[in-house]
Coordinates of C-alpha atoms in Angstrom, one line a residue:
Chain A
X1 CA -6.2 17.6 64.9
X2 CA -4.4 15.4 62.0
X3 CA -5.9 12.2 61.3
X4 CA -3.2 10.0 59.7
X5 CA -5.1 6.7 59.4
X6 CA -8.8 6.0 58.8
X7 CA -10.5 2.8 59.6
X8 CA -13.1 1.8 57.0
X9 CA -16.4 1.1 58.9
X10 CA -17.9 -2.3 59.1
X11 CA -14.9 -4.4 57.7
X12 CA -14.8 -7.1 60.4
X13 CA -12.2 -5.3 62.5
X14 CA -9.6 -5.2 59.8
X15 CA -8.1 -1.8 59.7
X16 CA -5.7 -1.3 56.8
X17 CA -3.6 1.7 57.1
X18 CA -4.7 4.1 54.5
X19 CA -2.4 7.2 54.5
X20 CA -4.5 10.3 53.9
X21 CA -2.4 13.4 53.2
X22 CA -3.4 16.4 55.6
X23 CA -5.0 18.8 53.4
X24 CA -3.2 21.8 54.9
X25 CA 0.1 20.4 54.0
X26 CA -0.4 20.6 50.4
X27 CA 0.2 24.1 49.3
X28 CA -2.7 24.8 46.9
X29 CA -0.8 27.5 45.1
X30 CA 1.9 25.1 43.7
X31 CA -0.8 22.8 42.1
X32 CA -2.7 25.5 40.4
X33 CA 0.1 27.9 39.3
X34 CA 1.1 27.8 35.7
X35 CA 4.8 28.5 34.8
X36 CA 4.3 31.3 32.4
X37 CA 7.9 31.2 31.3
X38 CA 8.4 27.6 30.9
X39 CA 9.1 26.4 27.4
X40 CA 6.0 25.2 25.6
X41 CA 6.2 21.5 24.9
X42 CA 4.5 21.0 21.6
X43 CA 3.6 17.8 19.9
X44 CA 6.5 18.4 17.6
X45 CA 8.9 19.1 20.2
X46 CA 8.0 16.0 22.1
X47 CA 8.1 13.9 18.9
X48 CA 11.3 15.2 18.2
X49 CA 12.8 14.4 21.6
X50 CA 11.2 10.9 21.3
X51 CA 12.7 10.3 17.8
X52 CA 16.1 11.6 18.8
X53 CA 16.5 8.8 21.3
X54 CA 16.1 6.1 18.8
X55 CA 18.9 4.7 16.9
X56 CA 16.6 3.4 14.3
X57 CA 15.7 7.1 13.5
X58 CA 19.3 8.0 13.0
X59 CA 20.1 4.9 10.9
X60 CA 17.2 5.6 8.5
X61 CA 17.5 9.3 8.0
X62 CA 21.2 9.0 7.6
X63 CA 20.6 6.3 5.1
X64 CA 18.1 8.6 3.2
X65 CA 20.3 11.5 3.2
X66 CA 23.0 9.6 1.6
X67 CA 20.9 7.9 -1.0
X68 CA 19.5 11.4 -1.8
X69 CA 23.0 12.6 -2.0
X70 CA 23.9 9.8 -4.5
X71 CA 20.9 10.4 -6.6
X72 CA 21.7 14.2 -6.9
X73 CA 25.5 13.9 -7.5
X74 CA 26.0 10.4 -9.0
X75 CA 29.3 11.4 -10.5
X76 CA 30.9 11.8 -7.2
X77 CA 30.7 8.2 -6.5
X78 CA 31.9 6.7 -9.8
X79 CA 34.2 7.6 -12.5
X80 CA 32.6 5.2 -14.9
X81 CA 29.6 6.6 -17.0
X82 CA 27.1 3.9 -16.9
X83 CA 26.4 3.5 -20.7
X84 CA 29.8 4.1 -21.9
X85 CA 32.6 1.5 -22.0
X86 CA 30.1 -1.2 -22.4
X87 CA 31.9 -4.1 -23.7
X88 CA 30.2 -7.2 -24.9
X89 CA 33.3 -9.0 -24.0
X90 CA 32.8 -8.2 -20.3
X91 CA 29.0 -9.7 -20.6
X92 CA 27.8 -11.1 -17.3
X93 CA 31.5 -10.8 -16.1
X94 CA 32.5 -11.0 -12.4
X95 CA 34.0 -8.4 -10.5
X96 CA 37.3 -6.9 -11.5
X97 CA 39.6 -4.1 -10.3
X98 CA 37.6 -0.9 -10.5
X99 CA 34.2 -2.7 -11.1
X100 CA 33.5 -4.1 -7.7
X101 CA 29.9 -5.4 -8.7
X102 CA 30.8 -7.0 -12.2
X103 CA 29.2 -6.3 -15.4
X104 CA 25.5 -6.6 -16.8
X105 CA 24.5 -8.7 -19.7
X106 CA 25.4 -5.7 -22.0
X107 CA 28.9 -5.6 -20.3
X108 CA 28.0 -2.4 -18.5
X109 CA 29.5 -1.6 -15.1
X110 CA 26.9 -2.8 -12.5
X111 CA 28.2 -0.5 -9.9
X112 CA 27.9 2.7 -12.1
X113 CA 24.3 1.6 -13.1
X114 CA 23.4 1.1 -9.5
X115 CA 24.8 4.6 -8.6
X116 CA 23.1 6.3 -11.5
X117 CA 19.8 4.5 -11.0
X118 CA 19.1 6.1 -7.7
X119 CA 18.1 9.3 -9.5
X120 CA 14.9 7.8 -11.4
X121 CA 13.6 6.0 -8.4
X122 CA 13.9 8.6 -6.0
X123 CA 12.3 11.1 -8.4
X124 CA 9.3 8.9 -9.0
X125 CA 9.0 8.3 -5.1
X126 CA 9.5 12.1 -4.1
X127 CA 7.4 13.5 -6.8
X128 CA 4.5 11.3 -6.4
X129 CA 4.5 11.6 -2.8
X130 CA 4.5 15.4 -3.0
X131 CA 1.7 15.5 -5.5
X132 CA -0.3 12.9 -3.3
X133 CA 0.0 15.0 -0.4
X134 CA -0.9 18.2 -2.0
X135 CA -4.0 16.7 -3.6
X136 CA -4.9 14.6 -0.7
X137 CA -4.5 17.4 2.1
X138 CA -6.1 20.0 0.1
X139 CA -9.2 18.0 -0.7
X140 CA -9.4 16.2 2.6
X141 CA -9.1 19.3 4.5
X142 CA -11.9 21.1 2.5
X143 CA -14.1 17.9 2.7
X144 CA -13.5 17.6 6.5
X145 CA -13.5 21.2 7.4
X146 CA -16.4 22.8 5.5
X147 CA -18.5 19.6 5.3
X148 CA -21.9 19.7 3.5
X149 CA -22.1 19.7 -0.2
X150 CA -18.4 20.0 -0.9
X151 CA -17.8 16.9 1.6
X152 CA -20.3 14.8 -0.2
X153 CA -18.8 15.8 -3.7
X154 CA -15.2 15.1 -2.7
X155 CA -15.9 11.9 -0.8
X156 CA -17.6 10.4 -3.7
X157 CA -14.7 11.3 -5.8
X158 CA -12.5 9.7 -3.4
X159 CA -14.3 6.5 -3.4
X160 CA -14.4 6.3 -7.0
X161 CA -10.6 6.8 -7.4
X162 CA -10.0 4.4 -4.3
X163 CA -12.0 1.6 -6.4
X164 CA -9.2 1.5 -8.7
X165 CA -6.0 -0.2 -7.1
X166 CA -3.4 2.4 -8.1
X167 CA -0.9 -0.1 -9.7
X168 CA -4.0 -1.3 -12.1
X169 CA -4.8 2.3 -13.0
X170 CA -1.3 3.2 -13.9
X171 CA -1.0 0.0 -16.0
X172 CA -4.1 1.1 -17.9
X173 CA -3.1 4.7 -18.2
X174 CA 0.3 3.8 -19.1
X175 CA -0.5 1.2 -21.6
X176 CA -2.5 3.7 -23.7
X177 CA -0.1 6.7 -23.0
X178 CA 1.3 7.9 -26.2
X179 CA 4.7 9.9 -26.4
X180 CA 7.9 9.6 -24.4
X181 CA 7.5 8.5 -20.9
X182 CA 9.8 9.6 -17.9
X183 CA 10.1 9.6 -14.1
X184 CA 8.1 12.7 -13.7
X185 CA 5.1 11.2 -16.0
X186 CA 5.2 7.8 -14.0
X187 CA 5.3 9.8 -10.8
X188 CA 2.1 11.8 -11.9
X189 CA 0.2 8.9 -13.1
X190 CA 1.0 6.9 -9.8
X191 CA -0.3 9.9 -7.8
X192 CA -3.4 10.3 -9.9
X193 CA -4.5 7.1 -8.3
X194 CA -2.7 7.2 -5.1
X195 CA -4.3 10.3 -3.5
X196 CA -7.6 8.9 -2.1
X197 CA -5.7 7.4 0.9
X198 CA -4.2 10.7 1.9
X199 CA -7.5 12.4 1.3
X200 CA -9.3 10.1 3.6
X201 CA -6.9 10.3 6.4
X202 CA -6.7 14.1 6.2
X203 CA -10.5 14.3 6.2
X204 CA -10.8 12.1 9.4
X205 CA -8.0 14.1 11.1
X206 CA -9.4 17.4 10.3
X207 CA -13.0 16.3 11.3
X208 CA -11.4 15.3 14.7
X209 CA -9.5 18.5 15.2
X210 CA -12.4 20.7 14.1
X211 CA -14.4 19.6 17.0
X212 CA -11.8 20.8 19.5
X213 CA -12.6 23.7 21.8
X214 CA -9.9 26.0 20.7
X215 CA -11.3 25.9 17.3
X216 CA -14.8 26.9 18.7
X217 CA -13.1 29.6 20.6
X218 CA -11.2 31.0 17.6
X219 CA -14.4 31.2 15.4
X220 CA -16.1 32.9 18.4
X221 CA -13.2 35.4 18.5
X222 CA -14.1 36.3 14.7
X223 CA -11.2 34.7 13.1
X224 CA -12.0 33.9 9.5
X225 CA -12.8 30.2 8.9
X226 CA -10.1 29.8 6.5
X227 CA -7.5 31.2 8.9
X228 CA -8.8 28.9 11.6
X229 CA -8.4 26.1 9.1
X230 CA -4.8 27.1 8.2
X231 CA -3.5 28.0 11.8
X232 CA -5.4 25.7 14.1
X233 CA -6.9 22.7 12.5
X234 CA -4.3 21.9 9.9
X235 CA -1.4 21.8 12.0
X236 CA -3.1 19.6 14.5
X237 CA -4.4 17.2 11.8
X238 CA -1.1 16.8 9.8
X239 CA 0.5 14.1 12.0
X240 CA -0.9 11.1 10.5
X241 CA -0.5 12.5 6.9
X242 CA 3.3 12.8 7.4
X243 CA 3.4 9.1 8.7
X244 CA 1.4 7.8 5.6
X245 CA 3.6 10.0 3.4
X246 CA 6.9 8.9 4.6
X247 CA 5.7 5.1 4.2
X248 CA 4.1 5.7 0.7
X249 CA 7.3 7.3 -0.7
X250 CA 8.7 3.7 -0.4
X251 CA 5.9 2.1 -1.6
X252 CA 5.7 4.3 -4.7
X253 CA 9.5 3.4 -5.5
X254 CA 8.3 -0.3 -5.4
X255 CA 5.4 0.5 -7.5
X256 CA 7.7 2.1 -10.2
X257 CA 9.9 -1.0 -10.2
X258 CA 6.9 -3.1 -10.6
X259 CA 5.7 -0.9 -13.7
X260 CA 9.1 -1.0 -15.2
X261 CA 9.3 -4.8 -14.8
X262 CA 6.1 -5.1 -16.6
X263 CA 7.3 -2.8 -19.3
X264 CA 4.9 -0.2 -18.9
X265 CA 6.8 2.1 -16.5
X266 CA 10.1 3.8 -17.4
X267 CA 11.3 3.3 -21.0
X268 CA 14.6 1.1 -21.0
X269 CA 16.7 4.1 -22.1
X270 CA 15.9 5.5 -18.6
X271 CA 18.4 4.2 -16.0
X272 CA 16.3 2.9 -13.0
X273 CA 16.9 0.1 -10.5
X274 CA 13.6 -1.4 -11.7
X275 CA 14.7 -1.6 -15.3
X276 CA 18.0 -3.2 -14.3
X277 CA 16.3 -5.7 -12.2
X278 CA 13.9 -6.6 -15.0
X279 CA 16.9 -6.8 -17.5
X280 CA 19.0 -8.9 -15.3
X281 CA 16.2 -11.5 -14.7
X282 CA 17.1 -13.2 -17.8
X283 CA 20.6 -14.0 -16.7
X284 CA 19.7 -15.0 -12.9
X285 CA 21.1 -18.4 -13.3
X286 CA 24.4 -17.4 -14.8
X287 CA 24.9 -14.1 -13.1
X288 CA 22.7 -13.7 -10.1
X289 CA 24.8 -10.9 -8.8
X290 CA 23.6 -8.5 -11.5
X291 CA 20.2 -8.9 -10.0
X292 CA 21.2 -8.6 -6.5
X293 CA 22.8 -5.4 -6.5
X294 CA 20.1 -3.1 -7.9
X295 CA 17.5 -5.1 -6.0
X296 CA 19.5 -4.5 -2.8
X297 CA 19.9 -0.9 -3.5
X298 CA 16.1 -0.3 -4.2
X299 CA 15.2 -2.6 -1.0
X300 CA 17.6 -0.8 1.2
X301 CA 16.1 2.7 0.0
X302 CA 12.5 1.3 0.6
X303 CA 13.4 -0.2 3.9
X304 CA 14.8 3.3 5.1
X305 CA 11.5 5.1 4.4
X306 CA 9.3 2.4 6.0
X307 CA 11.5 2.4 9.2
X308 CA 11.5 6.1 9.2
X309 CA 7.8 6.0 9.0
X310 CA 7.6 3.6 11.9
X311 CA 9.7 5.7 14.0
X312 CA 7.8 9.0 13.2
X313 CA 4.5 7.2 13.8
X314 CA 5.7 6.0 17.2
X315 CA 6.8 9.6 18.0
X316 CA 3.7 11.3 16.8
X317 CA 1.2 9.1 18.6
X318 CA 0.8 10.1 22.1
X319 CA -0.8 7.0 23.1
X320 CA 2.2 5.0 22.0
X321 CA 4.6 7.3 23.9
X322 CA 2.7 7.0 27.2
X323 CA 3.5 3.3 27.4
Chain B
X1 CA -28.4 -4.7 9.5
X2 CA -30.8 -4.6 6.6
X3 CA -30.7 -1.0 6.5
X4 CA -27.0 -1.1 6.6
X5 CA -26.7 -3.3 3.6
X6 CA -29.2 -1.3 1.6
X7 CA -27.4 1.9 2.4
X8 CA -24.1 0.2 1.4
X9 CA -25.3 -0.9 -1.9
X10 CA -26.8 2.5 -2.7
X11 CA -23.4 3.9 -2.1
X12 CA -21.8 1.5 -4.4
X13 CA -23.9 2.6 -7.3
X14 CA -22.2 6.0 -8.0
X15 CA -18.7 4.2 -7.2
X16 CA -19.3 1.6 -9.9
X17 CA -20.3 4.1 -12.6
X18 CA -17.7 6.5 -11.7
X19 CA -14.9 3.9 -11.6
X20 CA -15.9 2.3 -15.1
X21 CA -16.4 5.8 -16.5
X22 CA -12.9 6.7 -15.3
X23 CA -11.4 3.9 -17.0
X24 CA -13.3 4.3 -20.1
X25 CA -12.5 7.9 -20.2
X26 CA -8.8 7.3 -19.8
X27 CA -8.7 4.9 -22.8
X28 CA -11.0 6.4 -25.3
X29 CA -11.7 10.1 -24.5
X30 CA -8.1 11.4 -24.0
X31 CA -7.0 13.2 -27.1
X32 CA -5.2 11.2 -29.9
X33 CA -6.5 8.2 -31.7
X34 CA -7.6 5.7 -29.0
X35 CA -7.4 2.6 -31.0
X36 CA -3.9 3.3 -32.2
X37 CA -2.8 4.3 -28.6
X38 CA -3.9 0.9 -27.5
X39 CA -1.2 -0.6 -29.6
X40 CA 1.6 1.5 -28.3
X41 CA 4.5 1.3 -30.7
X42 CA 3.0 -1.2 -33.0
X43 CA 0.9 -0.7 -35.9
X44 CA -2.1 -3.0 -36.1
X45 CA -3.7 -4.2 -39.4
X46 CA -6.6 -2.2 -40.7
X47 CA -9.0 -5.1 -40.0
X48 CA -8.0 -5.2 -36.4
X49 CA -8.7 -1.4 -36.2
X50 CA -12.1 -1.7 -37.9
X51 CA -13.1 -4.4 -35.7
X52 CA -12.1 -2.6 -32.4
X53 CA -13.7 0.5 -33.6
X54 CA -17.1 -1.4 -34.2
X55 CA -16.5 -3.1 -30.7
X56 CA -16.2 0.3 -28.8
X57 CA -18.7 1.9 -30.8
X58 CA -16.5 4.9 -31.5
X59 CA -18.8 6.2 -34.2
X60 CA -21.6 7.1 -31.6
X61 CA -21.7 10.1 -29.3
X62 CA -19.4 9.7 -26.3
X63 CA -22.0 9.0 -23.6
X64 CA -23.4 6.4 -25.8
X65 CA -20.2 4.7 -26.3
X66 CA -19.7 4.6 -22.6
X67 CA -23.3 3.1 -21.9
X68 CA -22.7 0.4 -24.5
X69 CA -19.2 -0.4 -23.2
X70 CA -20.9 -0.7 -19.6
X71 CA -23.4 -3.1 -21.3
X72 CA -20.6 -5.2 -22.8
X73 CA -18.7 -5.4 -19.3
X74 CA -21.8 -6.5 -17.3
X75 CA -22.8 -8.9 -20.0
X76 CA -19.2 -10.0 -20.4
X77 CA -19.4 -9.6 -24.2
X78 CA -15.7 -8.3 -24.0
X79 CA -14.8 -8.8 -27.7
X80 CA -11.9 -10.7 -29.1
X81 CA -8.3 -11.2 -28.2
X82 CA -5.6 -11.0 -30.8
X83 CA -5.7 -14.6 -31.3
X84 CA -9.4 -14.4 -32.1
X85 CA -10.8 -16.1 -29.2
X86 CA -13.5 -14.2 -27.3
X87 CA -12.0 -12.4 -24.2
X88 CA -14.8 -13.9 -22.2
X89 CA -13.7 -17.5 -23.1
X90 CA -10.2 -16.8 -22.2
X91 CA -11.3 -15.4 -18.8
X92 CA -13.6 -18.4 -18.3
X93 CA -10.5 -20.8 -18.7
X94 CA -8.1 -18.7 -16.7
X95 CA -10.3 -17.9 -13.8
X96 CA -10.4 -21.1 -12.0
X97 CA -6.5 -21.3 -12.0
X98 CA -6.3 -17.6 -10.5
X99 CA -8.9 -18.6 -8.1
X100 CA -6.9 -21.7 -6.9
X101 CA -3.9 -19.4 -6.6
X102 CA -5.6 -16.7 -4.6
X103 CA -7.1 -19.3 -2.2
X104 CA -3.8 -20.9 -1.6
X105 CA -2.3 -17.2 -1.0
X106 CA -5.0 -16.0 1.4
X107 CA -4.8 -19.3 3.4
X108 CA -1.1 -19.0 3.6
X109 CA -1.1 -15.3 4.7
X110 CA -3.9 -15.7 7.0
X111 CA -2.6 -18.9 8.9
X112 CA 1.1 -17.8 8.9
X113 CA 0.5 -14.0 9.3
X114 CA -2.0 -14.4 12.2
X115 CA 0.2 -17.0 13.9
X116 CA 3.5 -14.9 13.8
X117 CA 1.5 -11.7 14.6
X118 CA -0.1 -13.3 17.7
X119 CA 3.2 -14.7 19.2
X120 CA 4.8 -11.1 18.4
X121 CA 2.0 -9.2 20.0
X122 CA 2.1 -11.4 23.0
X123 CA 5.9 -10.9 23.4
X124 CA 6.2 -7.3 22.5
X125 CA 9.8 -6.1 22.4
X126 CA 11.2 -9.5 22.8
X127 CA 13.6 -11.3 20.4
X128 CA 10.9 -13.0 18.4
X129 CA 8.9 -9.8 18.1
X130 CA 11.9 -7.6 16.8
X131 CA 13.1 -10.3 14.2
X132 CA 9.2 -10.6 13.0
X133 CA 9.2 -6.8 12.7
X134 CA 12.4 -6.8 10.6
X135 CA 11.3 -9.6 8.4
X136 CA 8.1 -8.0 7.7
X137 CA 9.6 -4.6 6.9
X138 CA 12.0 -6.6 4.6
X139 CA 9.2 -8.3 2.7
X140 CA 7.5 -5.2 2.2
X141 CA 10.5 -3.4 0.7
X142 CA 11.6 -6.1 -1.7
X143 CA 9.5 -6.0 -4.8
X144 CA 7.3 -9.1 -5.1
X145 CA 9.1 -10.0 -8.7
X146 CA 12.4 -9.9 -6.9
X147 CA 11.0 -12.3 -4.2
X148 CA 9.6 -14.4 -6.9
X149 CA 13.0 -14.8 -9.0
X150 CA 14.9 -15.6 -5.8
X151 CA 12.3 -18.2 -4.5
X152 CA 12.1 -19.7 -7.9
X153 CA 15.7 -19.9 -8.4
X154 CA 16.5 -21.3 -5.0
X155 CA 13.6 -23.9 -4.7
X156 CA 13.0 -24.8 -8.2
X157 CA 16.3 -24.4 -9.9
X158 CA 18.7 -25.2 -7.2
X159 CA 16.9 -27.5 -4.9
X160 CA 14.5 -28.8 -7.4
X161 CA 11.7 -29.1 -4.8
X162 CA 9.2 -27.8 -7.2
X163 CA 9.0 -27.1 -10.9
X164 CA 10.1 -23.6 -12.0
X165 CA 7.1 -22.9 -14.2
X166 CA 3.5 -24.2 -13.8
X167 CA 2.1 -26.5 -16.4
X168 CA -1.2 -25.9 -18.4
X169 CA -3.2 -27.8 -15.8
X170 CA -1.9 -25.8 -12.8
X171 CA -2.8 -28.2 -10.0
X172 CA -2.7 -27.3 -6.4
X173 CA 0.8 -28.7 -5.6
X174 CA 2.2 -26.7 -8.3
X175 CA 0.8 -23.5 -7.2
X176 CA 2.2 -23.5 -3.6
X177 CA 5.4 -21.7 -4.3
X178 CA 3.7 -19.0 -6.5
X179 CA 1.1 -18.7 -3.7
X180 CA 3.7 -18.0 -1.2
X181 CA 5.3 -15.3 -3.5
X182 CA 1.9 -13.8 -4.2
X183 CA 1.2 -13.6 -0.4
X184 CA 4.5 -12.3 0.9
X185 CA 3.7 -8.7 1.0
X186 CA 0.2 -9.3 2.5
X187 CA 1.7 -11.8 5.0
X188 CA 4.0 -8.9 6.2
X189 CA 1.2 -6.5 6.6
X190 CA -1.0 -9.1 8.3
X191 CA 1.9 -9.8 10.8
X192 CA 2.0 -6.0 11.7
X193 CA -1.7 -5.5 11.8
X194 CA -2.3 -8.6 14.3
X195 CA 0.7 -7.6 16.3
X196 CA -0.7 -4.1 17.0
X197 CA -4.1 -5.2 17.6
X198 CA -3.2 -8.0 19.9
X199 CA -1.0 -5.8 22.0
X200 CA -3.6 -3.1 22.2
X201 CA -6.2 -5.5 23.3
X202 CA -3.9 -7.3 25.9
X203 CA -4.2 -3.9 27.8
X204 CA -8.0 -3.5 27.5
X205 CA -10.3 -3.7 30.6
X206 CA -12.1 -6.7 29.5
X207 CA -9.0 -8.7 29.5
X208 CA -7.9 -7.9 33.0
X209 CA -11.5 -8.8 34.1
X210 CA -11.2 -12.1 32.3
X211 CA -7.7 -12.8 34.0
X212 CA -9.1 -11.8 37.3
X213 CA -11.9 -14.2 37.0
X214 CA -9.3 -16.8 37.1
X215 CA -9.1 -17.8 33.3
X216 CA -5.9 -19.2 32.2
X217 CA -3.8 -17.1 29.9
X218 CA -4.3 -19.4 27.1
X219 CA -8.1 -19.3 27.3
X220 CA -8.0 -15.5 27.8
X221 CA -6.0 -15.2 24.7
X222 CA -7.9 -17.6 22.5
X223 CA -11.5 -16.6 23.6
X224 CA -11.1 -13.0 24.4
X225 CA -8.1 -11.4 22.8
X226 CA -7.9 -13.2 19.5
X227 CA -11.6 -12.8 18.8
X228 CA -11.6 -9.2 19.0
X229 CA -8.3 -8.8 17.5
X230 CA -8.9 -10.4 14.4
X231 CA -11.7 -8.0 13.2
X232 CA -9.2 -5.5 11.4
X233 CA -7.3 -8.4 10.3
X234 CA -10.2 -10.0 8.5
X235 CA -11.3 -6.7 6.9
X236 CA -7.5 -6.2 5.6
X237 CA -7.6 -9.8 3.9
X238 CA -10.8 -8.7 2.1
X239 CA -9.6 -5.4 1.1
X240 CA -6.4 -6.9 0.0
X241 CA -8.0 -8.4 -3.1
X242 CA -6.7 -5.5 -5.2
X243 CA -3.1 -5.9 -4.4
X244 CA -3.6 -9.6 -4.7
X245 CA -4.8 -9.0 -8.4
X246 CA -1.8 -6.7 -9.1
X247 CA 0.4 -9.3 -7.6
X248 CA -1.2 -12.0 -9.6
X249 CA -0.1 -10.1 -12.8
X250 CA 3.6 -10.3 -11.6
X251 CA 3.4 -13.6 -10.0
X252 CA 1.6 -15.5 -12.7
X253 CA 4.1 -13.8 -15.2
X254 CA 7.2 -15.1 -13.3
X255 CA 5.8 -18.7 -12.9
X256 CA 4.1 -18.8 -16.2
X257 CA 0.7 -19.7 -14.7
X258 CA -2.0 -19.8 -17.3
X259 CA -4.2 -17.7 -14.9
X260 CA -6.0 -14.2 -15.4
X261 CA -2.9 -12.3 -14.3
X262 CA -0.6 -14.4 -16.6
X263 CA -3.0 -13.4 -19.5
X264 CA -2.7 -9.7 -18.6
X265 CA 1.1 -10.0 -18.0
X266 CA 1.4 -11.6 -21.6
X267 CA -1.0 -9.0 -23.0
X268 CA 1.1 -6.1 -21.5
X269 CA 4.4 -7.7 -22.9
X270 CA 2.9 -8.1 -26.4
X271 CA 1.4 -4.6 -26.4
X272 CA -2.2 -5.9 -26.7
X273 CA -3.9 -2.9 -25.2
X274 CA -7.6 -3.9 -25.8
X275 CA -7.2 -7.2 -23.8
X276 CA -5.4 -5.4 -21.0
X277 CA -8.1 -2.8 -20.6
X278 CA -10.9 -5.3 -20.8
X279 CA -9.1 -7.4 -18.1
X280 CA -8.3 -4.6 -15.7
X281 CA -12.0 -3.2 -15.9
X282 CA -13.2 -6.7 -14.8
X283 CA -10.5 -6.6 -12.0
X284 CA -11.7 -3.2 -10.7
X285 CA -15.3 -4.5 -10.7
X286 CA -14.1 -7.8 -8.7
X287 CA -12.2 -5.3 -6.2
X288 CA -15.2 -3.2 -5.6
X289 CA -17.4 -6.2 -4.9
X290 CA -14.8 -7.7 -2.6
X291 CA -14.8 -4.4 -0.7
X292 CA -18.5 -4.5 -0.5
X293 CA -18.5 -7.9 0.8
X294 CA -15.9 -6.9 3.6
X295 CA -18.0 -4.1 4.7
X296 CA -20.9 -6.3 5.1
X297 CA -18.7 -9.1 7.0
X298 CA -17.2 -6.1 9.2
X299 CA -21.0 -5.4 10.1
X300 CA -21.5 -9.0 11.0
X301 CA -18.2 -9.2 13.0
X302 CA -18.6 -5.8 15.0
X303 CA -21.9 -5.2 16.5
X304 CA -21.0 -1.7 17.1
X305 CA -21.2 -1.1 13.3
X306 CA -24.4 -2.9 13.0
X307 CA -26.3 -0.9 15.8
X308 CA -24.6 2.5 14.9
X309 CA -27.6 3.7 12.9

């Protein structure tokens, strides 16, 4: 006998019509069965689907690819060599045919310098980020996964390096550094003080992933702990690291510009947006455009990485996606 | 609570020794002549080199050197700058100026950042929110010194609303524009942080309860949401001291402010390594103390931390 409605007892005669599904109508098999041949929807596949749908993702990644291309093949974009044909007669000159952005105080072509400046800034950003992620992930994973003494040691070291703001540390080290400086050296020095954040984030994520049942299960099955760390824990803990790495790539580029502006970063002989902005500063009243173009190039690059970081974070955060 | 403070103070001890040791090691124990390295390209006079060697006790064993250096840091006996004035004196004159600048900056970033972040968080996805997000991203991606040049050029040179460089007195009114420049990046971060925090808390159960009690939306936001959302923001402002000090070097350099940052800026430009190193070491100590205070404040604001142990 099917009962479609139930009246709650003792509610003063009100009987709201609650629909109760008859049990025998719901095929149990359909609920419990698992589609074995269905495509596995991993975090990464979900994230990719979420990102693909956002115009911001395409905009920022196309920008980044384009800037990387400019950095690798600058000669494809301009016939001028940035340091040749600098005529003081052109000093702070406005745009002319073939020189769309005018000339610097030294009379060099601004457009060529902006194009060739991409390389140094990108090198610093990419190298510093790669090194920071390597150091941070290895130390954070060891600390979070093995715990005990190694955790204590690594966490204290992280605290110590974290206590020194990374631009301040870089200023000290670069101002006593002897010998020729270049983009790689600046990047390495920035990453020396930049890794603690990544290490802390990795440690937290690894700690969380370590407690999961599938980790306990694999250890119970006899998989070695190192293999568990590599195959099960790290892939599930890496998402927040990727987000931070994307954003910090941009932050490192800004840091390099700041150091170059202070005069301890890249030497003036290296062409970089930071150096060009610093040199254009003296003529901001007469030729503001010589400052504007390298600054705009730098900011657009950093902005692209920040936006990509935002998109990736939204995509990798299941909480965010559920909304 | 006492237990928490005690534990936190104990944790700070290795960090303090480690960080000061690290700076000392970088400067004085890496290969090469440390005193000559401090001068970069320049060649100092033999008398200066002699005096610095004595000041940093370079004839003693390394660990003794470090301990003596630590003593000089703690007692603020930091040696002399190039002009012959004791660095501690220079600092005593410069600090009040930087303190004024930092106070204005923190005030600006807190008030403006929280206001914009609050409106954004309450209107997530609307026009105001999207434009605030874009502006905050732009502020983070433009280097502080470029923002500084542009604002200085527009407001001081073109419009003449304020002076382009700050005089030796560095009064409050002169410091408004530099403070806004100094606060710009943190302002952007606070917008984003407040926005996330507010929009997260708006969906919380206690907010629904408060609304269903019949409270007006304004009261729910003010009394319930804002209070809980501000905890991460307050801690961010405290932890931001490190960035603020780096920013002060750049900002005080641009506006020629006679503060601590401006002194470091001049010292870097003139290749005065010893002055730079002494000042940065003091910066790091300030940063550590600020972080400690923030952690304690966190415990006061968030009872969960207090009672966790």
